[in-house]
Amino acid sequence: MTTAITAAAAMLPHAADAKSCSQQGEECRSWARNKVSAQYYDRYINRCSAETNACIARCKTGIKVFVDVFDSPGSVQQYPIDECR
């Protein structure tokens, strides 16, 4: 699984934009604030926060990706991370 995640992260178009788990988490929350309807807002803000913590834990084991929390049928995006913080 680690190889699959690493391979998937290598194919992402955002590789040049890699950042920390916290920065990616803030982008996730910002997207939720701007794009998610009020009905689902809290759900996605909570998902972004949970994924930020999961990203930090994963990163410390060497798996440096932030996993997208937004519902996408059939695919999951992963964003490469440079720093675990």
PDB file of C-alpha atoms in Angstrom:
ATOM      1  CA  MET A   1       0.000   0.000   0.000  1.00  0.00           C
ATOM      2  CA  THR A   2       2.852   2.369   0.791  1.00  0.00           C
ATOM      3  CA  THR A   3       4.187   1.865  -2.731  1.00  0.00           C
ATOM      4  CA  ALA A   4       0.768   2.586  -4.239  1.00  0.00           C
ATOM      5  CA  ILE A   5       0.388   5.794  -2.224  1.00  0.00           C
ATOM      6  CA  THR A   6       3.898   6.909  -3.083  1.00  0.00           C
ATOM      7  CA  ALA A   7       3.376   6.126  -6.770  1.00  0.00           C
ATOM      8  CA  ALA A   8       0.049   7.950  -6.793  1.00  0.00           C
ATOM      9  CA  ALA A   9       1.585  10.986  -5.109  1.00  0.00           C
ATOM     10  CA  ALA A  10       4.353  11.064  -7.716  1.00  0.00           C
ATOM     11  CA  MET A  11       1.782  11.380 -10.513  1.00  0.00           C
ATOM     12  CA  LEU A  12      -0.069  14.349  -9.049  1.00  0.00           C
ATOM     13  CA  PRO A  13      -0.025  17.625 -10.922  1.00  0.00           C
ATOM     14  CA  HIS A  14       0.540  19.543  -7.671  1.00  0.00           C
ATOM     15  CA  ALA A  15       3.982  18.105  -6.922  1.00  0.00           C
ATOM     16  CA  ALA A  16       5.615  21.522  -7.276  1.00  0.00           C
ATOM     17  CA  ASP A  17       3.149  22.890  -4.728  1.00  0.00           C
ATOM     18  CA  ALA A  18       4.010  20.418  -1.955  1.00  0.00           C
ATOM     19  CA  LYS A  19       3.821  21.908   1.532  1.00  0.00           C
ATOM     20  CA  SER A  20       3.170  20.903   5.129  1.00  0.00           C
ATOM     21  CA  CYS A  21       0.203  18.903   6.394  1.00  0.00           C
ATOM     22  CA  SER A  22      -1.021  21.991   8.261  1.00  0.00           C
ATOM     23  CA  GLN A  23      -0.819  24.196   5.167  1.00  0.00           C
ATOM     24  CA  GLN A  24      -2.675  21.632   3.061  1.00  0.00           C
ATOM     25  CA  GLY A  25      -5.243  21.290   5.863  1.00  0.00           C
ATOM     26  CA  GLU A  26      -5.816  25.042   5.818  1.00  0.00           C
ATOM     27  CA  GLU A  27      -6.321  24.936   2.052  1.00  0.00           C
ATOM     28  CA  CYS A  28      -8.829  22.139   2.613  1.00  0.00           C
ATOM     29  CA  ARG A  29     -10.743  24.222   5.182  1.00  0.00           C
ATOM     30  CA  SER A  30     -10.601  27.271   2.917  1.00  0.00           C
ATOM     31  CA  TRP A  31     -12.060  25.276   0.050  1.00  0.00           C
ATOM     32  CA  ALA A  32     -14.827  24.008   2.347  1.00  0.00           C
ATOM     33  CA  ARG A  33     -15.599  27.554   3.509  1.00  0.00           C
ATOM     34  CA  ASN A  34     -15.916  28.766  -0.076  1.00  0.00           C
ATOM     35  CA  LYS A  35     -17.423  25.797  -1.931  1.00  0.00           C
ATOM     36  CA  VAL A  36     -19.463  23.619   0.434  1.00  0.00           C
ATOM     37  CA  SER A  37     -23.093  24.375   1.196  1.00  0.00           C
ATOM     38  CA  ALA A  38     -24.010  25.310   4.765  1.00  0.00           C
ATOM     39  CA  GLN A  39     -25.706  21.943   5.188  1.00  0.00           C
ATOM     40  CA  TYR A  40     -22.365  20.107   4.813  1.00  0.00           C
ATOM     41  CA  TYR A  41     -19.936  22.771   6.047  1.00  0.00           C
ATOM     42  CA  ASP A  42     -19.254  21.332   9.526  1.00  0.00           C
ATOM     43  CA  ARG A  43     -18.823  17.818   8.134  1.00  0.00           C
ATOM     44  CA  TYR A  44     -16.099  18.908   5.729  1.00  0.00           C
ATOM     45  CA  ILE A  45     -14.338  21.218   8.170  1.00  0.00           C
ATOM     46  CA  ASN A  46     -14.153  18.264  10.579  1.00  0.00           C
ATOM     47  CA  ARG A  47     -12.873  15.987   7.795  1.00  0.00           C
ATOM     48  CA  CYS A  48     -10.173  18.513   6.918  1.00  0.00           C
ATOM     49  CA  SER A  49      -9.061  18.718  10.550  1.00  0.00           C
ATOM     50  CA  ALA A  50      -9.047  14.929  10.956  1.00  0.00           C
ATOM     51  CA  GLU A  51      -7.039  14.485   7.750  1.00  0.00           C
ATOM     52  CA  THR A  52      -4.527  17.109   8.896  1.00  0.00           C
ATOM     53  CA  ASN A  53      -3.864  15.007  12.017  1.00  0.00           C
ATOM     54  CA  ALA A  54      -3.781  11.777   9.986  1.00  0.00           C
ATOM     55  CA  CYS A  55      -1.390  13.392   7.493  1.00  0.00           C
ATOM     56  CA  ILE A  56       1.013  14.369  10.282  1.00  0.00           C
ATOM     57  CA  ALA A  57       0.928  10.835  11.722  1.00  0.00           C
ATOM     58  CA  ARG A  58       1.421   9.264   8.254  1.00  0.00           C
ATOM     59  CA  CYS A  59       4.175  11.706   7.377  1.00  0.00           C
ATOM     60  CA  LYS A  60       6.148  10.751  10.486  1.00  0.00           C
ATOM     61  CA  THR A  61       6.223   7.170   9.147  1.00  0.00           C
ATOM     62  CA  GLY A  62       7.515   8.387   5.785  1.00  0.00           C
ATOM     63  CA  ILE A  63       4.235   8.487   3.825  1.00  0.00           C
ATOM     64  CA  LYS A  64       4.095  12.145   2.856  1.00  0.00           C
ATOM     65  CA  VAL A  65       0.643  12.720   1.374  1.00  0.00           C
ATOM     66  CA  PHE A  66      -2.510  14.613   2.332  1.00  0.00           C
ATOM     67  CA  VAL A  67      -5.571  12.608   1.254  1.00  0.00           C
ATOM     68  CA  ASP A  68      -8.455  14.607  -0.212  1.00  0.00           C
ATOM     69  CA  VAL A  69     -11.544  14.541   2.028  1.00  0.00           C
ATOM     70  CA  PHE A  70     -14.069  15.658  -0.564  1.00  0.00           C
ATOM     71  CA  ASP A  71     -16.381  13.091  -2.110  1.00  0.00           C
ATOM     72  CA  SER A  72     -15.163  12.233  -5.593  1.00  0.00           C
ATOM     73  CA  PRO A  73     -16.841   9.255  -7.241  1.00  0.00           C
ATOM     74  CA  GLY A  74     -14.280   6.635  -8.219  1.00  0.00           C
ATOM     75  CA  SER A  75     -11.109   8.497  -7.288  1.00  0.00           C
ATOM     76  CA  VAL A  76      -9.216   9.901  -4.339  1.00  0.00           C
ATOM     77  CA  GLN A  77      -6.718  12.700  -4.790  1.00  0.00           C
ATOM     78  CA  GLN A  78      -3.561  12.801  -2.740  1.00  0.00           C
ATOM     79  CA  TYR A  79      -1.359  15.848  -2.357  1.00  0.00           C
ATOM     80  CA  PRO A  80       2.395  15.486  -1.761  1.00  0.00           C
ATOM     81  CA  ILE A  81       3.740  16.917   1.486  1.00  0.00           C
ATOM     82  CA  ASP A  82       7.258  18.220   2.180  1.00  0.00           C
ATOM     83  CA  GLU A  83       6.971  18.788   5.938  1.00  0.00           C
ATOM     84  CA  CYS A  84       5.066  16.867   8.580  1.00  0.00           C
ATOM     85  CA  ARG A  85       4.063  19.838  10.737  1.00  0.00           C
TER      86      ARG A  85
END
